[in-house]
Short mmCIF file of C-alpha atoms and ligand atoms in Angstrom, two decimals:
data_model
loop_
_atom_site.label_atom_id
_atom_site.label_comp_id
_atom_site.label_asym_id
_atom_site.label_seq_id
_atom_site.Cartn_x
_atom_site.Cartn_y
_atom_site.Cartn_z
CA MET A 69 111.36 112.78 111.14
CA ARG A 70 110.37 116.06 109.54
CA PRO A 71 110.24 116.38 105.76
CA LEU A 72 110.24 120.19 105.78
CA GLU A 73 111.72 123.05 107.74
CA TYR A 74 111.40 126.78 107.16
CA CYS A 75 114.06 129.11 108.51
CA ASN A 76 115.17 132.64 107.53
CA GLY A 77 113.49 132.75 104.13
CA VAL A 78 114.64 129.28 103.09
CA LEU A 79 112.50 126.14 102.91
CA LYS A 80 114.49 122.96 103.40
CA LEU A 81 112.92 119.78 102.06
CA VAL A 82 114.03 116.19 102.37
CA ASP A 83 114.22 115.18 98.71
CA GLN A 84 111.77 112.27 98.68
CA THR A 85 112.70 111.34 95.13
CA LYS A 86 116.11 110.25 96.45
CA LEU A 87 115.10 108.28 99.57
CA PRO A 88 116.03 105.78 100.88
CA LEU A 89 119.35 105.55 99.03
CA GLU A 90 120.32 109.15 99.65
CA LYS A 91 119.22 111.61 102.33
CA LYS A 92 119.50 114.82 100.37
CA ILE A 93 118.14 118.17 101.58
CA VAL A 94 117.15 120.76 98.99
CA GLU A 95 117.01 124.45 99.90
CA LEU A 96 114.39 126.59 98.18
CA SER A 97 114.12 130.35 98.38
CA THR A 98 111.57 131.31 95.71
CA TYR A 99 107.91 130.37 95.47
CA GLU A 100 108.43 129.15 91.91
CA GLU A 101 111.04 126.66 93.17
CA ILE A 102 108.65 125.55 95.90
CA ALA A 103 105.82 125.06 93.40
CA ASP A 104 108.17 123.05 91.21
CA ALA A 105 109.19 120.84 94.16
CA ILE A 106 105.52 119.99 94.80
CA LYS A 107 104.99 119.22 91.12
CA LYS A 108 108.11 117.04 90.86
CA MET A 109 107.19 115.29 94.15
CA THR A 110 110.38 116.29 95.96
CA VAL A 111 107.77 116.65 98.70
CA ARG A 112 104.53 114.67 98.51
CA GLY A 113 101.62 113.47 100.63
CA ALA A 114 98.53 115.63 101.09
CA PRO A 115 99.30 117.37 104.43
CA ALA A 116 103.00 117.89 103.59
CA ILE A 117 102.03 119.44 100.25
CA GLY A 118 99.63 121.78 102.05
CA VAL A 119 102.20 123.08 104.54
CA THR A 120 104.95 123.29 101.89
CA ALA A 121 102.55 125.36 99.80
CA VAL A 122 101.91 127.86 102.60
CA TYR A 123 105.64 128.35 103.07
CA GLY A 124 105.62 129.05 99.34
CA VAL A 125 103.13 131.84 100.08
CA VAL A 126 105.41 133.12 102.89
CA VAL A 127 108.36 133.26 100.50
CA ALA A 128 106.21 134.94 97.84
CA ALA A 129 104.94 137.59 100.29
CA ASN A 130 108.51 138.39 101.35
CA SER A 131 109.67 138.77 97.76
CA ILE A 132 106.96 141.17 96.55
CA ASN A 133 108.76 144.48 96.34
CA THR A 134 106.13 147.21 96.43
CA SER A 135 104.66 149.83 98.72
CA SER A 136 101.23 149.56 97.03
CA LYS A 137 98.89 147.24 98.90
CA ASP A 138 96.78 146.59 95.81
CA GLU A 139 99.85 145.51 93.91
CA PHE A 140 100.98 143.38 96.87
CA PHE A 141 97.70 141.47 96.93
CA GLU A 142 97.62 141.16 93.15
CA GLU A 143 101.11 139.60 93.17
CA LEU A 144 100.29 137.44 96.19
CA LYS A 145 97.20 136.08 94.44
CA LYS A 146 99.29 135.28 91.35
CA ALA A 147 101.75 133.31 93.50
CA CYS A 148 98.91 131.45 95.25
CA ASP A 149 97.38 130.52 91.89
CA LEU A 150 100.70 129.18 90.62
CA ILE A 151 101.24 127.13 93.76
CA LYS A 152 97.67 125.75 93.54
CA SER A 153 98.21 124.70 89.92
CA THR A 154 100.85 122.10 90.85
CA ARG A 155 98.80 119.03 91.82
CA PRO A 156 95.01 118.77 91.50
CA THR A 157 93.86 115.94 93.77
CA ALA A 158 94.97 116.58 97.37
CA VAL A 159 92.51 119.12 98.75
CA ASN A 160 94.94 120.08 101.53
CA LEU A 161 96.88 122.13 98.97
CA PHE A 162 93.87 124.34 98.17
CA TRP A 163 92.63 124.40 101.76
CA ALA A 164 96.04 125.49 103.06
CA VAL A 165 96.78 128.17 100.46
CA ASP A 166 93.26 129.62 100.72
CA ARG A 167 93.47 129.69 104.52
CA VAL A 168 96.70 131.67 104.56
CA TYR A 169 95.61 133.97 101.70
CA ASN A 170 92.27 134.71 103.37
CA LYS A 171 94.09 135.40 106.63
CA ALA A 172 96.19 137.99 104.77
CA VAL A 173 93.11 139.53 103.14
CA SER A 174 91.31 139.80 106.47
CA ASN A 175 94.27 141.87 107.71
CA LYS A 176 94.32 144.20 104.72
CA ASP A 177 94.20 147.26 106.94
CA LYS A 178 97.65 146.44 108.40
CA SER A 179 100.98 147.43 106.85
CA ILE A 180 102.58 145.16 104.22
CA GLU A 181 105.32 144.27 106.72
CA GLN A 182 102.72 143.28 109.32
CA ILE A 183 100.81 141.23 106.73
CA ARG A 184 104.03 139.37 105.89
CA GLU A 185 104.47 138.54 109.58
CA ILE A 186 100.85 137.39 109.87
CA ILE A 187 101.31 135.08 106.86
CA GLU A 188 104.44 133.52 108.37
CA ALA A 189 102.79 133.10 111.78
CA GLU A 190 99.82 131.36 110.14
CA ALA A 191 102.13 129.01 108.22
CA ARG A 192 103.97 128.07 111.41
CA LEU A 193 100.66 127.53 113.18
CA MET A 194 99.47 125.21 110.38
CA GLU A 195 102.68 123.19 110.63
CA LYS A 196 102.19 122.80 114.38
CA GLU A 197 98.49 121.96 113.97
CA ASP A 198 99.31 119.26 111.44
CA ILE A 199 101.56 117.44 113.91
CA GLU A 200 98.90 117.75 116.63
CA SER A 201 96.26 116.39 114.22
CA ASN A 202 98.40 113.37 113.45
CA ARG A 203 98.91 112.64 117.14
CA ALA A 204 95.13 112.85 117.62
CA ILE A 205 94.52 110.53 114.65
CA GLY A 206 97.01 108.13 116.24
CA LYS A 207 95.24 108.28 119.58
CA TYR A 208 91.78 107.59 118.11
CA GLY A 209 93.03 105.00 115.64
CA ASN A 210 94.91 103.06 118.29
CA GLU A 211 91.52 102.07 119.76
CA LEU A 212 90.86 100.03 116.63
CA ILE A 213 94.13 98.11 116.70
CA LYS A 214 94.23 94.88 118.64
CA GLN A 215 97.19 92.98 120.07
CA ASN A 216 99.14 91.00 117.42
CA TYR A 217 97.46 92.74 114.46
CA THR A 218 99.11 92.70 111.06
CA ILE A 219 98.16 95.90 109.26
CA LEU A 220 98.34 96.41 105.53
CA THR A 221 99.11 99.91 104.28
CA HIS A 222 99.49 101.42 100.84
CA CYS A 223 101.63 104.32 99.57
CA ASN A 224 103.18 106.49 102.29
CA ALA A 225 100.90 108.24 104.76
CA GLY A 226 103.70 108.66 107.25
CA ALA A 227 105.84 111.39 108.77
CA LEU A 228 107.23 112.11 105.31
CA ALA A 229 103.74 112.77 103.92
CA THR A 230 102.87 115.18 106.74
CA CYS A 231 104.86 117.51 109.01
CA ASP A 232 105.69 114.61 111.34
CA TYR A 233 104.24 111.33 112.74
CA GLY A 234 101.87 110.61 109.84
CA THR A 235 98.20 109.68 109.48
CA ALA A 236 97.93 105.96 108.62
CA LEU A 237 101.44 105.47 109.99
CA GLY A 238 100.45 107.71 112.91
CA VAL A 239 97.89 105.07 113.93
CA ILE A 240 100.54 102.37 113.52
CA ARG A 241 103.08 104.40 115.54
CA ALA A 242 100.52 105.02 118.30
CA ALA A 243 99.70 101.31 118.55
CA HIS A 244 103.41 100.46 118.63
CA GLU A 245 104.07 103.13 121.28
CA ALA A 246 101.17 101.69 123.32
CA GLY A 247 103.17 98.46 123.49
CA LYS A 248 101.01 96.44 121.11
CA ASN A 249 102.80 93.70 119.29
CA ILE A 250 101.86 94.74 115.76
CA SER A 251 103.44 94.32 112.38
CA VAL A 252 102.93 95.97 109.03
CA PHE A 253 102.68 94.76 105.44
CA ALA A 254 103.58 97.59 103.07
CA ASP A 255 102.57 97.57 99.41
CA GLU A 256 105.43 98.76 97.23
CA THR A 257 102.99 101.15 95.48
CA ARG A 258 103.79 101.27 91.80
CA PRO A 259 104.60 103.34 89.90
CA TYR A 260 106.29 105.81 92.24
CA LEU A 261 107.17 103.25 94.92
CA GLN A 262 106.24 105.33 97.97
CA GLY A 263 105.72 102.06 99.86
CA SER A 264 109.07 100.42 99.19
CA ARG A 265 111.11 103.62 99.23
CA LEU A 266 109.44 105.63 102.00
CA THR A 267 107.02 103.64 104.20
CA VAL A 268 109.34 100.71 104.71
CA TRP A 269 112.25 103.06 105.44
CA GLU A 270 110.25 105.10 107.95
CA LEU A 271 109.02 102.03 109.83
CA MET A 272 112.45 100.43 109.88
CA GLU A 273 113.89 103.65 111.35
CA ASP A 274 111.34 103.32 114.19
CA ASN A 275 111.95 99.59 114.64
CA ILE A 276 108.35 98.73 113.76
CA PRO A 277 108.23 95.26 112.16
CA VAL A 278 107.45 95.62 108.45
CA THR A 279 107.29 93.32 105.45
CA LEU A 280 107.43 94.64 101.89
CA ILE A 281 105.11 93.12 99.27
CA CYS A 282 104.34 93.93 95.64
CA ASP A 283 100.91 95.50 95.12
CA ASN A 284 99.52 92.41 93.42
CA MET A 285 100.29 90.23 96.45
CA ALA A 286 97.83 91.97 98.79
CA GLY A 287 94.81 89.83 97.83
CA HIS A 288 96.79 86.64 98.39
CA PHE A 289 97.79 87.64 101.91
CA MET A 290 94.25 88.76 102.75
CA LYS A 291 92.86 85.40 101.61
CA GLU A 292 95.55 83.54 103.58
CA GLY A 293 94.35 85.30 106.76
CA VAL A 294 97.61 87.19 107.27
CA ILE A 295 96.06 90.69 107.25
CA ASP A 296 93.86 91.87 110.15
CA CYS A 297 93.04 95.34 108.85
CA VAL A 298 93.96 97.85 106.16
CA ILE A 299 94.82 101.47 106.97
CA VAL A 300 95.46 104.04 104.26
CA GLY A 301 95.71 107.83 104.09
CA ALA A 302 93.61 110.13 101.92
CA ASP A 303 94.08 112.98 99.49
CA ARG A 304 90.47 114.15 99.41
CA ILE A 305 87.34 112.88 101.09
CA ALA A 306 83.92 113.88 99.72
CA LEU A 307 80.97 114.69 101.97
CA ASN A 308 79.56 111.18 101.45
CA GLY A 309 82.84 109.57 102.56
CA ASP A 310 84.11 108.59 99.08
CA THR A 311 87.89 108.84 99.35
CA ALA A 312 90.60 109.63 96.83
CA ASN A 313 93.95 108.11 97.70
CA LYS A 314 96.96 106.65 95.90
CA ILE A 315 96.16 104.53 92.86
CA GLY A 316 95.52 100.95 93.96
CA THR A 317 93.62 101.90 97.12
CA TYR A 318 90.25 101.12 95.50
CA SER A 319 91.34 97.58 94.57
CA LEU A 320 92.51 97.01 98.16
CA SER A 321 89.17 98.14 99.54
CA VAL A 322 87.27 95.67 97.33
CA LEU A 323 89.63 92.87 98.34
CA ALA A 324 89.23 93.79 102.00
CA LYS A 325 85.42 93.65 101.71
CA GLU A 326 85.57 90.28 99.95
CA ASN A 327 87.78 88.93 102.75
CA ASN A 328 85.83 90.53 105.65
CA ILE A 329 88.78 92.68 106.68
CA PRO A 330 88.16 96.17 108.14
CA PHE A 331 89.28 98.96 105.82
CA TYR A 332 90.18 102.23 107.55
CA VAL A 333 91.02 105.65 106.12
CA ALA A 334 93.11 107.91 108.38
CA ALA A 335 93.08 111.64 107.60
CA PRO A 336 92.73 115.04 109.24
CA ILE A 337 89.48 117.00 108.86
CA SER A 338 91.40 119.31 106.47
CA THR A 339 91.35 116.44 103.93
CA ILE A 340 87.55 116.52 103.80
CA ASP A 341 86.24 118.60 100.94
CA PHE A 342 82.90 119.81 102.31
CA SER A 343 82.09 121.42 98.95
CA ILE A 344 81.67 118.17 97.05
CA GLU A 345 78.92 115.61 97.49
CA SER A 346 80.69 112.53 96.12
CA GLY A 347 83.97 111.14 94.82
CA GLU A 348 82.82 111.67 91.24
CA GLN A 349 83.71 115.34 91.66
CA ILE A 350 87.30 114.68 92.71
CA PRO A 351 89.84 115.58 89.97
CA ILE A 352 92.31 112.75 89.42
CA GLU A 353 95.86 113.73 88.53
CA GLU A 354 97.35 111.96 85.54
CA ARG A 355 101.14 111.96 85.71
CA ASN A 356 103.75 111.46 83.03
CA SER A 357 104.27 108.13 81.32
CA GLU A 358 107.95 107.83 82.34
CA GLU A 359 106.85 106.94 85.88
CA VAL A 360 105.41 103.74 84.38
CA THR A 361 107.88 103.00 81.60
CA HIS A 362 111.02 103.71 83.64
CA ILE A 363 112.38 102.80 87.07
CA LYS A 364 115.19 105.03 88.37
CA GLY A 365 115.73 106.31 84.83
CA ILE A 366 115.98 102.84 83.31
CA ARG A 367 113.46 101.95 80.63
CA ILE A 368 111.50 98.77 81.44
CA ALA A 369 108.84 98.95 78.68
CA PRO A 370 109.14 99.17 74.89
CA GLU A 371 109.66 102.57 73.29
CA GLY A 372 106.40 104.04 71.95
CA ILE A 373 104.03 102.08 74.22
CA LYS A 374 100.75 103.84 75.08
CA VAL A 375 100.56 104.44 78.85
CA ARG A 376 97.94 105.57 81.38
CA ASN A 377 99.14 106.84 84.74
CA PRO A 378 96.36 108.08 87.05
CA ALA A 379 98.06 108.90 90.37
CA PHE A 380 94.92 108.36 92.47
CA ASP A 381 91.65 106.45 92.52
CA VAL A 382 88.42 106.87 94.44
CA THR A 383 87.26 104.32 96.99
CA PRO A 384 83.46 104.36 97.29
CA ASN A 385 82.20 104.90 100.85
CA LYS A 386 80.56 101.45 100.95
CA TYR A 387 84.00 99.83 101.18
CA ILE A 388 85.22 102.03 104.05
CA THR A 389 84.67 100.63 107.56
CA ALA A 390 85.54 103.92 109.28
CA ILE A 391 87.39 107.20 108.77
CA ILE A 392 89.85 108.00 111.55
CA THR A 393 90.17 111.78 111.91
CA ASP A 394 91.79 114.18 114.35
CA LYS A 395 88.32 114.90 115.76
CA GLY A 396 87.30 111.29 116.25
CA ILE A 397 86.31 108.19 114.30
CA ILE A 398 83.57 108.57 111.71
CA TYR A 399 81.35 105.58 110.90
CA PRO A 400 78.60 105.31 108.28
CA PRO A 401 76.30 106.98 107.43
CA TYR A 402 79.15 109.23 106.42
CA LYS A 403 77.39 112.34 105.17
CA GLU A 404 75.36 112.70 108.33
CA ASN A 405 78.31 111.97 110.61
CA ILE A 406 80.82 114.10 108.69
CA ILE A 407 78.51 117.11 108.99
CA LYS A 408 77.99 116.39 112.71
CA LEU A 409 81.74 116.24 113.28
CA LYS A 410 82.31 119.49 111.40
CA GLU A 411 79.75 121.25 113.55
CA ALA A 412 81.00 119.74 116.84
O1 MRU B 787 101.30 111.08 95.07
P1 MRU B 787 101.54 111.19 96.54
O2 MRU B 787 102.75 110.46 97.01
O3 MRU B 787 101.49 112.63 97.01
O4 MRU B 787 100.28 110.46 97.18
C1 MRU B 787 100.20 110.36 98.57
C2 MRU B 787 99.03 109.59 99.04
O5 MRU B 787 98.23 109.10 98.29
C3 MRU B 787 98.85 109.52 100.53
O6 MRU B 787 98.25 108.32 100.91
C4 MRU B 787 97.95 110.69 100.99
O7 MRU B 787 98.41 111.90 100.47
C5 MRU B 787 97.87 110.79 102.44
S1 MRU B 787 99.36 111.34 103.18
C6 MRU B 787 99.15 111.47 104.85
#
């Protein structure tokens, strides 16, 4: 299940705003369209945003019509800046665009045509690496999943949020593939409903047992002893392990602690922002009020109501039992162990 595919100058995206009722593919051939698709959440999820963004850079590089290298890099930088301005929280976006841009800059001595090829090769490599990372996360995470576990997840950290397989859902898929009799509780994830629209759909497609609950039911099921562990994805992890993820993740982590339930974050190393010490430095995206006041275009709240709509929250490291990465499982003390893993 791949949410994106680049071929002959066109980026095809599964339109995630339409799932599960409609499987629509949109075809984008300018970097402005690609930036817009990230902003509008046609594609979403930190790793998927990152790889979509680099294909945006590929398309931009191909469209810059000049024989002057200075002008080429000036235009390329402009495109990168526009793409990076779309969503502020997921660090993968910045990491991915900077990686491909720096790769181009380090090959400045080559011809413009060669630089274009290098950019595309790097984008394809990043797509492949993302899938490998998710498989590795699955392999490590599977060690934490016991027979007959019921796992609670939030938002969608699945194949749709990555290039394939998923992070949190990668762990779930790996446990299922290993023959463990597991089942999943999926939070619907208001306001954008990534849980009910995407996670549930993905798991049903793979015949993994899943039960849909409203976000405010999670505490009840934890207290009733139904949930054995929580696994969520991440949009940005600070050096001290504080983790930004979909709004509602923080509340789940507190509930998990209160009920003695392990709380795991599953994410590739590219989601760690080594430049920030703590979650306080993570910018939180605030999205438009219609996501809260409307469902599928239908108003559910009174006209004129004041709304807040932060798309993410930060879970303090003290609530996180472990971070499952593509390089291994990180336990507290996070800062020390994150640095060790980076250097390994
Ligand atoms: O607003 P979204 O749908 O892009 O938010 C997605 C999440 O919060 C995911 O949990 C996170 O990006 C990890 S995806 C593997």
